[in-house]
Amino acid sequence: MLNKIGVIGGGNIGGVLAQLLVTRGYAKNVALVDVKGPDLAAGKMLDIAEATPVIRSDVQTAGSKEYDVLEGAELVINTAGVPRAARPDGTLPTREELLEVNLKITDAVSAGIKANCPDAIVISIANPLDAIVYRLHMNLGKTRAKLMGMAGVLDSARYRYFIAQEAGVSVENIDAMVLGGHGDSMIPIRSACRIAGMPVEKFISPEKLDAIEARTRSAGGEVVKLLGSGSAFVSPAQSALEMAEAIIYDKKKIIPVSAYLEGEYGVNGLYIGVPAVLGKNGVEKIIEMDLTDAEKEAFKNSAAAVQKTTDEVLAMGK
Ligand code: APR
């Protein structure tokens, strides 16, 4: 159990996160900051606090428009940013199209972290995922252990769900990873997908797997279109919690996260999704998977796509 966890952004994802953090008792204190008035964060945390007698939780809560509510947090989860929303003509912006507005928000988030909890481990969820984490890296200058992005858990969960539905077996039987950038170039790693330890191809035809993997790549957009406003929020919040739990309980769990690569997978100086060991220090080790030639090529293409957005972040300066 930690002393304090901070959540930045109290919208759809941040609201679910705060609620789950209090319910699960991962820290003695849970604090939420959001700039939205009159005081969205205070209101959400008061609502959550007033349920604590019913759920039998003594977790202390605080919410504010001011970042000093995060003071001393050991772990921070950042959800501040504008989500994707379908345009009036029904088309979707890409996550990358959110870049300019979300970079400005990220700079404010960085200042808040620096001033109030400079030593915190940070998990970021805002989109475009890998580029926003890169900006936090530029602004915060943290070691790679202490800063990571949440995408791979969610993309892998979507892949696992679709596989389980198609095979007609429990989701608990599905072991799978989605790596690369959190965008259209993400790579469901079929060669590492197992159903109860057996290759996925034993249960599902290659054509069906192609369709499932295509659906996985556009799964976020599928939810955006159905919701009509905003994007997925329960599955991203639960996914970030899996990472938080591995860190809080020092589980040494291998989880796909957006991490800073220093030569691994042939990539240098980029945040991109790879399997990593998460423990009390954060990202404790990057795991290099044995990929097929086609998967290696797809990873290279995904890294090129992430590099392009990261270059825009660099071009937009500080
Ligand atoms: N500091 C704190 N909170 C902020 C700031 C800021 N500088 N700027 C905006 N916010 C808040 C907004 O007021 C809003 O309440 O961030 C919240 C975002 O909530 P939603 O709009 O409901 O978005 P959500 O669905 O939670 O997604 C957040 O995660 O998955 C990504 O693409 C998604 O980038 C988006 C982010």
Short mmCIF file of N, CA and C in Angstrom, two decimals, residues 16 25 54-55 67 106 113 126 139 149 205 209 258 264 267 283 289 297 300:
data_model
loop_
_atom_site.label_atom_id
_atom_site.label_comp_id
_atom_site.label_asym_id
_atom_site.label_seq_id
_atom_site.Cartn_x
_atom_site.Cartn_y
_atom_site.Cartn_z
N VAL A 16 -13.23 7.24 -13.15
CA VAL A 16 -13.29 5.79 -12.88
C VAL A 16 -12.05 5.36 -12.09
N GLY A 25 -8.27 0.28 -2.32
CA GLY A 25 -7.38 0.58 -1.20
C GLY A 25 -5.91 0.44 -1.52
N VAL A 54 -20.09 3.01 3.05
CA VAL A 54 -20.84 1.89 2.49
C VAL A 54 -19.89 0.80 1.99
N ILE A 55 -18.78 1.23 1.38
CA ILE A 55 -17.84 0.20 0.87
C ILE A 55 -16.79 -0.17 1.92
N TYR A 67 -2.98 22.14 -8.30
CA TYR A 67 -2.11 20.97 -8.33
C TYR A 67 -1.48 20.62 -6.98
N THR A 106 -0.32 18.95 -21.47
CA THR A 106 0.78 18.16 -20.89
C THR A 106 1.85 19.05 -20.26
N ILE A 113 3.37 18.41 -11.68
CA ILE A 113 4.11 17.27 -11.11
C ILE A 113 5.44 17.76 -10.53
N ALA A 126 -2.98 9.96 -21.59
CA ALA A 126 -3.50 10.90 -22.60
C ALA A 126 -2.93 10.60 -23.98
N ASN A 139 9.96 17.20 -20.41
CA ASN A 139 9.69 18.19 -19.37
C ASN A 139 10.18 17.76 -17.99
N GLY A 149 3.93 4.91 -20.40
CA GLY A 149 2.60 5.15 -20.93
C GLY A 149 1.75 3.89 -20.89
N SER A 205 -8.85 -19.71 -37.41
CA SER A 205 -8.21 -19.73 -38.74
C SER A 205 -7.41 -18.44 -38.97
N LEU A 209 -8.16 -14.60 -37.74
CA LEU A 209 -7.17 -13.87 -36.93
C LEU A 209 -6.82 -12.54 -37.58
N SER A 258 4.33 1.60 -22.77
CA SER A 258 5.12 2.51 -23.60
C SER A 258 6.32 2.93 -22.76
N GLU A 264 16.96 -1.20 -27.57
CA GLU A 264 16.17 -2.43 -27.63
C GLU A 264 15.28 -2.39 -28.88
N VAL A 267 15.63 0.30 -31.62
CA VAL A 267 15.07 1.66 -31.53
C VAL A 267 15.81 2.43 -30.44
N VAL A 283 9.49 0.82 -14.32
CA VAL A 283 9.94 -0.04 -15.42
C VAL A 283 11.31 -0.59 -15.03
N MET A 289 11.27 -9.61 -27.08
CA MET A 289 10.60 -10.85 -27.53
C MET A 289 11.22 -11.35 -28.82
N GLU A 297 9.33 -6.47 -39.02
CA GLU A 297 9.10 -5.44 -40.04
C GLU A 297 7.97 -4.50 -39.58
N LYS A 300 9.17 -2.18 -36.99
CA LYS A 300 9.98 -1.11 -37.59
C LYS A 300 9.06 -0.01 -38.16
#
